[in-house]
PDB file of C-alpha atoms and ligand atoms in Angstrom:
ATOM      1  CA  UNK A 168       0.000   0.000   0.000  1.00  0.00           C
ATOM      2  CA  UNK A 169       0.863   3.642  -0.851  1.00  0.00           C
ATOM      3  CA  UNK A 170       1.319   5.202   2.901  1.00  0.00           C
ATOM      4  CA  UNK A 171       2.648   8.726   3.324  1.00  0.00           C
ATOM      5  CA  UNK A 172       3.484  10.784   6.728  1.00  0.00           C
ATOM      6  CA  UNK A 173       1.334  13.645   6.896  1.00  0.00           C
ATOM      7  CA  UNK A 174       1.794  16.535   9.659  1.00  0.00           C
ATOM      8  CA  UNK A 175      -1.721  17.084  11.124  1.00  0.00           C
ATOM      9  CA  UNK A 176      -2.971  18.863  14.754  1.00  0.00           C
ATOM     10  CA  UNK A 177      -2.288  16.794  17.739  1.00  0.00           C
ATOM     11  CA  UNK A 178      -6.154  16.718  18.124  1.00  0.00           C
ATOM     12  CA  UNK A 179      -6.512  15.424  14.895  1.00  0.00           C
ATOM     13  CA  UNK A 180      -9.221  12.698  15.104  1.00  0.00           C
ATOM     14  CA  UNK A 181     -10.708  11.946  11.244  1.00  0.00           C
ATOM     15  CA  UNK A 182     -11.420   8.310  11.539  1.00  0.00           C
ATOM     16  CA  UNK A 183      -9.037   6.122  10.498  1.00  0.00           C
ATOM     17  CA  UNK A 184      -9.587   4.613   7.114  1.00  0.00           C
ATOM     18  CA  UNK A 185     -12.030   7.172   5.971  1.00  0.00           C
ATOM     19  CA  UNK A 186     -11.132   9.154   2.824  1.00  0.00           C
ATOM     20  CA  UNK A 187     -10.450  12.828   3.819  1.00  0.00           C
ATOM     21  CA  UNK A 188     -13.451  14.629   3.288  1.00  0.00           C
ATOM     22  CA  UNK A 189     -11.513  17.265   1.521  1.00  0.00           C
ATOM     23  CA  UNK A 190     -10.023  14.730  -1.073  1.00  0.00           C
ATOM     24  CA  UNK A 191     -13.897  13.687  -2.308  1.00  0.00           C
ATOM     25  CA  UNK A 192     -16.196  15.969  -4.777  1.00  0.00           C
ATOM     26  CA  UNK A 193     -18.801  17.192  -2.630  1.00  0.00           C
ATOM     27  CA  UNK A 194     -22.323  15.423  -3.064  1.00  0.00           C
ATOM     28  CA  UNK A 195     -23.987  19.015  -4.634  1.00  0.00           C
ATOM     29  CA  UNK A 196     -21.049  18.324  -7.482  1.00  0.00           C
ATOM     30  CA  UNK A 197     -22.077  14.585  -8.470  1.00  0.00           C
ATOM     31  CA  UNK A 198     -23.882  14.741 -10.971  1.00  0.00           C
ATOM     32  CA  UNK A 199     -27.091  12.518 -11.585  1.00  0.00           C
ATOM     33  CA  UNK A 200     -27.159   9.133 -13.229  1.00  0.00           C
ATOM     34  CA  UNK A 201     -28.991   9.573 -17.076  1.00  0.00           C
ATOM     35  CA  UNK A 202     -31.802   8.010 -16.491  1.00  0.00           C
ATOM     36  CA  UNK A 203     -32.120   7.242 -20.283  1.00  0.00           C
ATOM     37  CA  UNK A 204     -28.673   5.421 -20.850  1.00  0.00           C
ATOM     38  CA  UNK A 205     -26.023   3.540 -19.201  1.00  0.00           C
ATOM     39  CA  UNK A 206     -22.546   4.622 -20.861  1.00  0.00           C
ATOM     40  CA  UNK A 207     -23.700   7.611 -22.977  1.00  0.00           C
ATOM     41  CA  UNK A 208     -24.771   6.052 -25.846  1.00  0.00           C
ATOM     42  CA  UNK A 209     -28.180   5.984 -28.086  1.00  0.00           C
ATOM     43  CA  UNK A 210     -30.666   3.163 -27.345  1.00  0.00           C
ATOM     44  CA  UNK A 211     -29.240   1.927 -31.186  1.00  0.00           C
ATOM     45  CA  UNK A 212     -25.754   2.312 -29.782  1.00  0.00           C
ATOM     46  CA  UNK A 213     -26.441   0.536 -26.646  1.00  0.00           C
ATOM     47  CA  UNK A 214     -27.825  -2.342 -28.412  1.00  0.00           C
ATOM     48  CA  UNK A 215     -24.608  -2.631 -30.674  1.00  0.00           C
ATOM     49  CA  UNK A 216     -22.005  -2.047 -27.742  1.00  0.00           C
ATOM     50  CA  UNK A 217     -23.983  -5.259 -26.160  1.00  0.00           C
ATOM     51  CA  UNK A 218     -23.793  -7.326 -29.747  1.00  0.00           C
ATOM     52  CA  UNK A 219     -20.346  -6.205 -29.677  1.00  0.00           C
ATOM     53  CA  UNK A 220     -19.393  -7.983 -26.442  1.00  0.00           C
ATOM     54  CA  UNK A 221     -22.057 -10.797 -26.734  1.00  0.00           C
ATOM     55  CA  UNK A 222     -24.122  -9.611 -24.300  1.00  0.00           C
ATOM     56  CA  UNK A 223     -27.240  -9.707 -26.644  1.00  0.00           C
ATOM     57  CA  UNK A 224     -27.733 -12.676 -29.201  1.00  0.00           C
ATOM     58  CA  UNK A 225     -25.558 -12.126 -31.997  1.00  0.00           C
ATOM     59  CA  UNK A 226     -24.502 -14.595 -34.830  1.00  0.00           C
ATOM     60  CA  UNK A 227     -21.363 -13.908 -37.895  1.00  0.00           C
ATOM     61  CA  UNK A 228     -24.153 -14.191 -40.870  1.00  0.00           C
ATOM     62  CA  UNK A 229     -25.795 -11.242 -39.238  1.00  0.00           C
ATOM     63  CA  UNK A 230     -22.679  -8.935 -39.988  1.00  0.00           C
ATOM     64  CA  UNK A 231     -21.626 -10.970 -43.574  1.00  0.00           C
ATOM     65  CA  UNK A 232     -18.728 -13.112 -41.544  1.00  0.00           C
ATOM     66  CA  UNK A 233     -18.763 -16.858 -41.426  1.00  0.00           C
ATOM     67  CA  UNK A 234     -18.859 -18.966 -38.060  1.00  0.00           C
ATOM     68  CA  UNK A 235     -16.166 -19.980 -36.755  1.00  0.00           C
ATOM     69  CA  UNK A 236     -15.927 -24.010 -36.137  1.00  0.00           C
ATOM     70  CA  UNK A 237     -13.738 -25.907 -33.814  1.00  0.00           C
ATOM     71  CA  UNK A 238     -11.159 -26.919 -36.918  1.00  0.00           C
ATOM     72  CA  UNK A 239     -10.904 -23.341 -37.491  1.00  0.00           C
ATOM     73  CA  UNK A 240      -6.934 -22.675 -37.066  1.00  0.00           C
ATOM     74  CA  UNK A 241      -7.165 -20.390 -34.862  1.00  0.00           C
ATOM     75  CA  UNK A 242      -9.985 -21.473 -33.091  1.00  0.00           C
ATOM     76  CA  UNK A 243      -7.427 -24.768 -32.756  1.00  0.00           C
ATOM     77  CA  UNK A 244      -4.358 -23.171 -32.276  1.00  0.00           C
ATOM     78  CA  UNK A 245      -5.987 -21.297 -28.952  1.00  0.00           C
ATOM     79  CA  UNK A 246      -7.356 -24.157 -28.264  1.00  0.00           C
ATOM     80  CA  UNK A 247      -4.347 -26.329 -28.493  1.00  0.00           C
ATOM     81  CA  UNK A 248      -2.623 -23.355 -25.908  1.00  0.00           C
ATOM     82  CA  UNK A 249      -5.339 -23.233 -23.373  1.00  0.00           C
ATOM     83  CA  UNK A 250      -5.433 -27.307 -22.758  1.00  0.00           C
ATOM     84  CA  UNK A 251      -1.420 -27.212 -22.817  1.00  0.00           C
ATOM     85  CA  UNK A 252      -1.113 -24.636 -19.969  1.00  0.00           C
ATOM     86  CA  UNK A 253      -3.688 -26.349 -17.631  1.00  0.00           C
ATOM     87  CA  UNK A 254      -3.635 -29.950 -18.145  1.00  0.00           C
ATOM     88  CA  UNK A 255      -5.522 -30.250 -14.951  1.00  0.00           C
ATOM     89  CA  UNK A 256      -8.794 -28.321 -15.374  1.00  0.00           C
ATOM     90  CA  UNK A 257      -9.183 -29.319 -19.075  1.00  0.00           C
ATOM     91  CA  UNK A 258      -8.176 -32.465 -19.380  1.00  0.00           C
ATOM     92  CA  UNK A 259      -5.442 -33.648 -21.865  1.00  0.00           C
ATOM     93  CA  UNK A 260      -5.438 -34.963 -25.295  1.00  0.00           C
ATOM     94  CA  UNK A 261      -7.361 -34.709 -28.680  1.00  0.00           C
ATOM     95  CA  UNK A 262     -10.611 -34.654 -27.056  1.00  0.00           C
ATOM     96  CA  UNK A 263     -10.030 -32.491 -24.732  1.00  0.00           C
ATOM     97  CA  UNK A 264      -8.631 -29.769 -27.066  1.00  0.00           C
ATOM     98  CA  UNK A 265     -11.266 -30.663 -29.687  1.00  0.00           C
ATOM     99  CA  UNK A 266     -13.770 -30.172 -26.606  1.00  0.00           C
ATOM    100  CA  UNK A 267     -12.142 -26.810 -25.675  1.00  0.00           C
ATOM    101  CA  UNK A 268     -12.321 -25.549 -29.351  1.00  0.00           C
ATOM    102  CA  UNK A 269     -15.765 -25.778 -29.514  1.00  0.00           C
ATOM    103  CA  UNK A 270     -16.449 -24.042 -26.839  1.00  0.00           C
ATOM    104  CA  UNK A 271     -14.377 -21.051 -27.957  1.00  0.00           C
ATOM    105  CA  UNK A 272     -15.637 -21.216 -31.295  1.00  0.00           C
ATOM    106  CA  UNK A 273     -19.348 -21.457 -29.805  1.00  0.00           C
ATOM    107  CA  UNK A 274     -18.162 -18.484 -27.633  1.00  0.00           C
ATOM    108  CA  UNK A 275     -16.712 -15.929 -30.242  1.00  0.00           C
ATOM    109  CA  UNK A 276     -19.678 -16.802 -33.041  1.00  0.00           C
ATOM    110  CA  UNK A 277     -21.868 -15.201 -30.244  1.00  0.00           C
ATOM    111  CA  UNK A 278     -19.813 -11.901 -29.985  1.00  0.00           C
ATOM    112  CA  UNK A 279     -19.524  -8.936 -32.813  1.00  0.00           C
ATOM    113  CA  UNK A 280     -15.942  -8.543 -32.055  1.00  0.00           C
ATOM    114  CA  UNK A 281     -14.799 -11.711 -33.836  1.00  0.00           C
ATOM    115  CA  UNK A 282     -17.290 -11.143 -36.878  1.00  0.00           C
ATOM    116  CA  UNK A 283     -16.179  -7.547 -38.564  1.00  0.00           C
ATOM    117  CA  UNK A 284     -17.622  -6.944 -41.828  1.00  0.00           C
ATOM    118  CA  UNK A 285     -15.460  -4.916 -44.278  1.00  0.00           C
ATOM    119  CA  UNK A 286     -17.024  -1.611 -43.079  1.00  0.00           C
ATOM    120  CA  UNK A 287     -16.333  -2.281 -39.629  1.00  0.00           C
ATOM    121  CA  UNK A 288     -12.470  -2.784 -40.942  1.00  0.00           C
ATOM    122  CA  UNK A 289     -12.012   0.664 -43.301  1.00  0.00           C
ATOM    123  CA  UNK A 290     -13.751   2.274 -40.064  1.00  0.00           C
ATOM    124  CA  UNK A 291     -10.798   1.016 -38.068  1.00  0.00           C
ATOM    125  CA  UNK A 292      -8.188   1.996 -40.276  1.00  0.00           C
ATOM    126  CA  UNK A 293      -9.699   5.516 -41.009  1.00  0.00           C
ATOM    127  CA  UNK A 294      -8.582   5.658 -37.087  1.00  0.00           C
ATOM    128  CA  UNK A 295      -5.186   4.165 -37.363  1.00  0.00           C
ATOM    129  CA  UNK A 296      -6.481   1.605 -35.221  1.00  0.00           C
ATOM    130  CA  UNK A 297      -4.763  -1.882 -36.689  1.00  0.00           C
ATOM    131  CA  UNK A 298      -1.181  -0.957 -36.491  1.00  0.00           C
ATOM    132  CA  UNK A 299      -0.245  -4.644 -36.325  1.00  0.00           C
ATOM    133  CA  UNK A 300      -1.833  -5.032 -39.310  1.00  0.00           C
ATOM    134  CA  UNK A 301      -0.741  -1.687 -41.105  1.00  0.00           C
ATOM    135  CA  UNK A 302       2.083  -0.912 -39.544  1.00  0.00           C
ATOM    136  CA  UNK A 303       5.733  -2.419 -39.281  1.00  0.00           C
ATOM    137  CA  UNK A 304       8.107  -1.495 -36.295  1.00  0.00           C
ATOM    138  CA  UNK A 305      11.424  -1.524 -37.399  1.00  0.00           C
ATOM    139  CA  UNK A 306      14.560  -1.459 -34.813  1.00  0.00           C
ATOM    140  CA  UNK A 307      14.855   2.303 -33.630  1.00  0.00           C
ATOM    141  CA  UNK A 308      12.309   3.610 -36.226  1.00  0.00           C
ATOM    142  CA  UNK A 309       9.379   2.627 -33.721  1.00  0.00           C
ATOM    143  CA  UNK A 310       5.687   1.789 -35.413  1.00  0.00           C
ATOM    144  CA  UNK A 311       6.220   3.017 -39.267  1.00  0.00           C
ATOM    145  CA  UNK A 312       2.921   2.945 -41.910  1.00  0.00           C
ATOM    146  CA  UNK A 313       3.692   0.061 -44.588  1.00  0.00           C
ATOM    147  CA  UNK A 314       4.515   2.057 -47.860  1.00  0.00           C
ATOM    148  CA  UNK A 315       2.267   1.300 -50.049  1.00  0.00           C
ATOM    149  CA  UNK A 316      -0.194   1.604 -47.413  1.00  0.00           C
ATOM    150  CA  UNK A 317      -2.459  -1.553 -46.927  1.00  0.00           C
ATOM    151  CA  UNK A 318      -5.827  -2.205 -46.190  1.00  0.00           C
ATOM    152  CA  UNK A 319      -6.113  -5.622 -44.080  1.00  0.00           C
ATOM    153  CA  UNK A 320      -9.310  -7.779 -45.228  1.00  0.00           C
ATOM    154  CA  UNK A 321     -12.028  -8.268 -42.549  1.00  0.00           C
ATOM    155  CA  UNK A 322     -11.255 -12.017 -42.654  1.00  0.00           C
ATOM    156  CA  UNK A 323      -7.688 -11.371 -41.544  1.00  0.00           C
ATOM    157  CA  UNK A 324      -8.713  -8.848 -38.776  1.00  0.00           C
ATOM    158  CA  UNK A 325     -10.642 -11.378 -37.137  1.00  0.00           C
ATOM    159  CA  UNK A 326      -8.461 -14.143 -37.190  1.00  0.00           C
ATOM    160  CA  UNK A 327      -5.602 -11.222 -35.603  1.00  0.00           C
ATOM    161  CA  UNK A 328      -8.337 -10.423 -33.213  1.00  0.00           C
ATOM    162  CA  UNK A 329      -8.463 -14.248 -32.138  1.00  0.00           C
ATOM    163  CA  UNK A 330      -4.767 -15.215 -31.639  1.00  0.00           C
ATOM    164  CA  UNK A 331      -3.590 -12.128 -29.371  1.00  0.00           C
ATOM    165  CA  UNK A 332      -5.133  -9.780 -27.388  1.00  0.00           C
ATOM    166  CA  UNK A 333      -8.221  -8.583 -29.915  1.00  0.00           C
ATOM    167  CA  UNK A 334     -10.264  -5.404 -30.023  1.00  0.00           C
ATOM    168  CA  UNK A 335     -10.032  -2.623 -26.906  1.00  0.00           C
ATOM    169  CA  UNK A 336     -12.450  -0.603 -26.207  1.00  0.00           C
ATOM    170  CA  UNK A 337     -11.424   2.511 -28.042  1.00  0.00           C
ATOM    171  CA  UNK A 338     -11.840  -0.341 -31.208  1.00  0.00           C
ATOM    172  CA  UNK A 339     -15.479  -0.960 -29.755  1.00  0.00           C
ATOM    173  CA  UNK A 340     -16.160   2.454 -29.630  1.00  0.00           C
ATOM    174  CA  UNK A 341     -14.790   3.312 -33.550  1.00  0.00           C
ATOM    175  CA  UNK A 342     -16.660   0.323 -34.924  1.00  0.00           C
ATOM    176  CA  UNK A 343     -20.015   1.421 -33.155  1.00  0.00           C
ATOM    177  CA  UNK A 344     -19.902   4.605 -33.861  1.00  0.00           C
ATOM    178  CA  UNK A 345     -18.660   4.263 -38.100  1.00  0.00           C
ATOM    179  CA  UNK A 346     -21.896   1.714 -37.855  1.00  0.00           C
ATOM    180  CA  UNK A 347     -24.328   4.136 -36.163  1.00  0.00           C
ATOM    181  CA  UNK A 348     -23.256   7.087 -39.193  1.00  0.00           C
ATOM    182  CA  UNK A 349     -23.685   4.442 -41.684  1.00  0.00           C
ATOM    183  CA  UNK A 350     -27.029   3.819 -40.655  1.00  0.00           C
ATOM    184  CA  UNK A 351     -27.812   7.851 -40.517  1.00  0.00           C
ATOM    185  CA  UNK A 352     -28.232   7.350 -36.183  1.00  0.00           C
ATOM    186  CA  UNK A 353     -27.208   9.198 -33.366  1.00  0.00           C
ATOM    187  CA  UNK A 354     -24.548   7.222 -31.472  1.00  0.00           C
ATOM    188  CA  UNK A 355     -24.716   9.481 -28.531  1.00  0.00           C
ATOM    189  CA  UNK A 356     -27.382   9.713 -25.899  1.00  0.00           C
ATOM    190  CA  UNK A 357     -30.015  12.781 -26.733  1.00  0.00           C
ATOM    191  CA  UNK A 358     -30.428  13.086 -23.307  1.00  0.00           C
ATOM    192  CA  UNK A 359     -27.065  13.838 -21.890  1.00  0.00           C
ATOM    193  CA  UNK A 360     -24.937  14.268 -24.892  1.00  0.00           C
ATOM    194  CA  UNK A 361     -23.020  11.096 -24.008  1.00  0.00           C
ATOM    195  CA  UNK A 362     -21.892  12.251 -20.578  1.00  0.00           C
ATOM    196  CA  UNK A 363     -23.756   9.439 -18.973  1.00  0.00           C
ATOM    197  CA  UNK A 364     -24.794  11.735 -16.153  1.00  0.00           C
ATOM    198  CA  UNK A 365     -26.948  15.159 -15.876  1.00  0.00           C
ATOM    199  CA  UNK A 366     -26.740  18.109 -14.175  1.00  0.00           C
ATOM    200  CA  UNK A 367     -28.277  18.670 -10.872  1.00  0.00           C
ATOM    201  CA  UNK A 368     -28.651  22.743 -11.729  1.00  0.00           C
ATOM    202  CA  UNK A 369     -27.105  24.286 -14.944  1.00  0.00           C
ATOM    203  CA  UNK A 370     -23.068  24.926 -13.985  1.00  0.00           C
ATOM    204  CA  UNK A 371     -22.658  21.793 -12.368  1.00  0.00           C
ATOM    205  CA  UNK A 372     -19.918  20.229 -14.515  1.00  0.00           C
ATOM    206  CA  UNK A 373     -18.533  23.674 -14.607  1.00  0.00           C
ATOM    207  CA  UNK A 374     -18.587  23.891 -10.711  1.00  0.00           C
ATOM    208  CA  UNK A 375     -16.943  20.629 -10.480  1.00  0.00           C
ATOM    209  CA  UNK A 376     -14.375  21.275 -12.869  1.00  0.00           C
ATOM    210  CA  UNK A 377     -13.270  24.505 -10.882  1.00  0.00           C
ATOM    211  CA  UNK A 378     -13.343  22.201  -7.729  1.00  0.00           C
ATOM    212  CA  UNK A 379      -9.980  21.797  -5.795  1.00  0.00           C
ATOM    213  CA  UNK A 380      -9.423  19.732  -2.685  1.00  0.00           C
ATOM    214  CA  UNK A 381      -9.013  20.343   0.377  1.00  0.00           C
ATOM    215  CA  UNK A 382      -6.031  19.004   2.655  1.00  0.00           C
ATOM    216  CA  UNK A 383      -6.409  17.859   6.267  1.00  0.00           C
ATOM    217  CA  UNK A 384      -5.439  21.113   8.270  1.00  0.00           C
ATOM    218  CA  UNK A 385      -1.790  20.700   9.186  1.00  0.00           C
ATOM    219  CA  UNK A 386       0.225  21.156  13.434  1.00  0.00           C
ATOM    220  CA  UNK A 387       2.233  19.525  14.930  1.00  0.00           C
ATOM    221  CA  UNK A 388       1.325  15.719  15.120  1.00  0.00           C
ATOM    222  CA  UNK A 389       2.549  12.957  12.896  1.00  0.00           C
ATOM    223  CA  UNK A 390       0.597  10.733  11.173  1.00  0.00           C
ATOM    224  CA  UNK A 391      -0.043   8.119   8.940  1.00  0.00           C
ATOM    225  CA  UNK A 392      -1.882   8.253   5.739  1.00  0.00           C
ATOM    226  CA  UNK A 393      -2.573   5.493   2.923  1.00  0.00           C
ATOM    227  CA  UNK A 394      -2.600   7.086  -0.703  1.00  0.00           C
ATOM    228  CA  UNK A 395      -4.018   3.992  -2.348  1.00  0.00           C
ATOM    229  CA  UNK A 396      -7.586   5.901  -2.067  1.00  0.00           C
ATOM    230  CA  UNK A 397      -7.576   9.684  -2.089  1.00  0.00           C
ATOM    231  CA  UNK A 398      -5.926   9.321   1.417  1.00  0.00           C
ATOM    232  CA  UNK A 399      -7.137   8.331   4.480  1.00  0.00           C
ATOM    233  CA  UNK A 400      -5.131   7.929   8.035  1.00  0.00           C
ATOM    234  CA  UNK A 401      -4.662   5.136   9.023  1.00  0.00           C
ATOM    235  CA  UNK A 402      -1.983   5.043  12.068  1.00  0.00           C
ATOM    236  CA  UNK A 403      -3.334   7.656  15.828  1.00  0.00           C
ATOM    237  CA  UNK A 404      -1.983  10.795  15.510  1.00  0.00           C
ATOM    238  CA  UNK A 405       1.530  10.531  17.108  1.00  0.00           C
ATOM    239  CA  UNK A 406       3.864  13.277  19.178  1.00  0.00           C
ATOM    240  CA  UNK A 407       6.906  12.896  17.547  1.00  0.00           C
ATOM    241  CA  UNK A 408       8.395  11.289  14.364  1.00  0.00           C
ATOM    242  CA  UNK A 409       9.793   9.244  16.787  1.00  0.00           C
ATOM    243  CA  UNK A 410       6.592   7.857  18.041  1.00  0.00           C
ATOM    244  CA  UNK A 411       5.280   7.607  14.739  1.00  0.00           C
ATOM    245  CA  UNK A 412       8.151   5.335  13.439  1.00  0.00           C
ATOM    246  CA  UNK A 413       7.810   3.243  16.720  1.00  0.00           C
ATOM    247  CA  UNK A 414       4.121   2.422  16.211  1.00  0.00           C
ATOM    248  CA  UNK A 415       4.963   1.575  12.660  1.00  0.00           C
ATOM    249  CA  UNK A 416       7.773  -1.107  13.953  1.00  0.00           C
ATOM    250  CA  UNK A 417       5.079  -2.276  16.462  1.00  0.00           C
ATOM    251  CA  UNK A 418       4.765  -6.598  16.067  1.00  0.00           C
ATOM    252  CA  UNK A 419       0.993  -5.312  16.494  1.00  0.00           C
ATOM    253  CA  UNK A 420       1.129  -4.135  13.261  1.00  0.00           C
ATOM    254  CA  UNK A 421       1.126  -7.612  11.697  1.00  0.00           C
ATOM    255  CA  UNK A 422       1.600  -7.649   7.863  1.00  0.00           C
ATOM    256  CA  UNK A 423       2.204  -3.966   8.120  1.00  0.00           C
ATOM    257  CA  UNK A 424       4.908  -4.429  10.865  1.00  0.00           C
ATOM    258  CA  UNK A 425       8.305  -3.332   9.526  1.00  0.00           C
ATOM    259  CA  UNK A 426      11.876  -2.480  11.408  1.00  0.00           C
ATOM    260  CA  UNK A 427      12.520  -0.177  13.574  1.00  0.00           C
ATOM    261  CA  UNK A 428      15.484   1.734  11.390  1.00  0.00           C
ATOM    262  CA  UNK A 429      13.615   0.797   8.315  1.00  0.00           C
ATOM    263  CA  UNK A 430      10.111   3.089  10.003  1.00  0.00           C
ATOM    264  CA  UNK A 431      12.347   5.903  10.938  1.00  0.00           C
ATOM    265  CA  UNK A 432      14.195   6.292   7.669  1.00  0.00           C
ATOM    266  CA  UNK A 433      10.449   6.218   6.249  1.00  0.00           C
ATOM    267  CA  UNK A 434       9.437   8.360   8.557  1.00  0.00           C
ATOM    268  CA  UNK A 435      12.080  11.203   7.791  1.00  0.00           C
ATOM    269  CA  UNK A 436      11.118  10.416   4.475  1.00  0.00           C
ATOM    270  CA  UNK A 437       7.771  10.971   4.119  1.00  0.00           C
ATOM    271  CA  UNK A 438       6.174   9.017   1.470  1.00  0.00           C
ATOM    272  CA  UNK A 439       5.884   5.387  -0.051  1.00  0.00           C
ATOM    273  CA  UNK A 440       5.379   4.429  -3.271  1.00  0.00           C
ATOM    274  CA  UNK A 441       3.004   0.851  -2.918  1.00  0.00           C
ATOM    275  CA  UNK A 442       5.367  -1.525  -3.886  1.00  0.00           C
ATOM    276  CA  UNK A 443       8.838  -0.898  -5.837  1.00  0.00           C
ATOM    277  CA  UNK A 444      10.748  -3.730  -7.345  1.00  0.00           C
ATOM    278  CA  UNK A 445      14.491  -3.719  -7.828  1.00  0.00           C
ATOM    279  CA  UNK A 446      17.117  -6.395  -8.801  1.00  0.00           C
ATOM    280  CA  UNK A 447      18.677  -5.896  -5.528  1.00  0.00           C
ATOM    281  CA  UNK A 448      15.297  -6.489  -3.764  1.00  0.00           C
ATOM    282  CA  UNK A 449      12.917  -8.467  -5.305  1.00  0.00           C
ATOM    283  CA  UNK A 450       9.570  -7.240  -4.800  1.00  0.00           C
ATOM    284  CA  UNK A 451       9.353  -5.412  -1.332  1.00  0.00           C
ATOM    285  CA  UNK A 452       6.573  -3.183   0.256  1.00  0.00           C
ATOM    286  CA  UNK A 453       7.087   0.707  -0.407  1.00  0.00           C
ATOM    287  CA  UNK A 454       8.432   1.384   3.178  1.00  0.00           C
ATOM    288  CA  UNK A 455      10.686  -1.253   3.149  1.00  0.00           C
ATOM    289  CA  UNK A 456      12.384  -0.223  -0.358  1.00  0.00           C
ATOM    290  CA  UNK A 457      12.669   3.163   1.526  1.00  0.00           C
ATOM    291  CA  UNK A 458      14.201   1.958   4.461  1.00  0.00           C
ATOM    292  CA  UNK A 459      16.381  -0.251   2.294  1.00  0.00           C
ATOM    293  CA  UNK A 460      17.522   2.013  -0.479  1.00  0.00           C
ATOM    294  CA  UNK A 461      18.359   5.776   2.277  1.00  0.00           C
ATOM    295  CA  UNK A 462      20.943   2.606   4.550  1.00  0.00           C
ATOM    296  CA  UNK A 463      22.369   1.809   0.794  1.00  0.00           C
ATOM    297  CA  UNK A 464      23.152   5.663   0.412  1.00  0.00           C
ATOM    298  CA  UNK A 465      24.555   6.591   3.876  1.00  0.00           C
ATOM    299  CA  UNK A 466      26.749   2.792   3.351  1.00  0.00           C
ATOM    300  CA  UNK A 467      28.084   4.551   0.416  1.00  0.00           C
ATOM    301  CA  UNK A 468      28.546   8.012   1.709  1.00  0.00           C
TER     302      UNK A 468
HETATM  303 ZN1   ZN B 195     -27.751   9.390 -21.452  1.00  0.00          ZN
END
């Protein structure tokens, strides 16, 4: 966990493990649900997004593509992969990979994402979207466009889209949207102009925009605070930096618990990252790499 020493008022007494009020948008700022869309899209939209991911009966004819069968090659070939790295939930062997093919290729025939059509394709490529496909990265060059420039075929996008890690979101979004102009239909919510959420009073967005937290008020204590949230203490304010390092290298603490020297180099620190991993090291908690890397620097000095 991210933990950081903060310097609060002896009195200080915000519960522990409660976010800072000051760190949270105010409830007058949060802005309303849409009552007419989940994600800020048009009912038409909506319904696409859920072909897209499978989520609404869907089948390859519907968008020109072919289904996919379990001989498919790369319907096999993933197959083949998922039965080799767990031999013990799937069972080994040619049925057990001919079993597991079918149920992928039962699996992406349901879902819009396996089965572009050629639109859905030029869409992507108007967006620069298929670099593996249109694209070669050469040695210090980086990600250059193939000269002539190509235009992959939809069959060839969807077999790329089943052997690595397929379509993100931002794809999703391009496809939908290319599909919702072709159609001559709004792809954004008429209701809150895709926000997903409405206003409370007119300004609201603005008003949260201009927001700016608020930090705990700051004396003479020393405490600790986790930063994996927006912050919240999580150690009783202590009198000293001192005290605060000794609660730290408290057994009590349990998992938490960490070395005396290690706390107090933390401590005159100030911050944590959550975890930090080093060759030296390993993988060690954020205070400890602290602790570790300021005794490396004074051994050296
Ligand atoms: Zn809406």
């Amino acid at each position: 966990m991210g933990r950081e020493v903060r310097r609060v008022p002896l009195d200080f007494d915000w519960p522990l493990g409660k976010v800072w009020e000051g760190f949270l948008l105010p409830e007058r700022l949060r802005e309303e649900p849409c009552p007419d869309c989940e994600s800020g899209y048009s009912p038409h939209a909506e319904h696409l997004f859920n072909l897209w991911w499978g989520h609404l009966p869907f089948t390859p004819e519907s968008n020109g593509s072919t289904s996919l069968r379990s001989d498919t090659p790369a319907v096999r070939a993933v197959a083949e992969r998922n039965v080799a790295h767990a031999p013990a939930y799937y069972g080994a062997g040619e049925d057990a990979i001919a079993r597991e093919a079918q149920r992928l290729a039962n699996l992406w025939n349901g879902m819009w994402c396996y089965h572009l059509n050629q639109d859905d394709v030029d869409a992507l490529v108007a967006a620069d979207r298929l670099w593996d496909l249109t694209r070669t990265c050469r040695p210090g060059e980086g990600w250059k466009k193939t000269d002539p420039p190509v235009v992959p075929t939809a069959e060839q996008v969807n077999e790329w889209s089943l052997r690595g890690f397929g379509h993100d979101a931002i794809n999703s979004g391009v496809v939908i949207s290319a599909r919702c102009e072709r159609e001559g239909v709004d792809a954004t919510c008429a209701t809150c102009k895709g926000h997903a959420t409405i206003q409370s009073y007119p300004g609201q967005r603005a008003d949260a925009e201009a927001w700016e937290p608020t930090e705990p008020p700051k004396g003479a204590g020393w405490q600790l605070w986790e930063t994996v949230s927006e912050g919240s203490p999580v150690s009783p304010v202590a009198a000293s930096a001192d005290a605060l390092a000794e609660w730290m290298s408290n057994p009590e603490r349990g998992r938490d618990w960490v070395p005396a020297e290690t706390a107090r180099q933390f401590v005159e620190r100030g911050w944590a990252p959550s975890g930090v991993f080093s060759a030296q090291t390993g993988l060690v908690s954020g205070v400890e790499y602290v602790g570790w890397a300021e005794s490396e620097r004074r051994d050296r000095s």
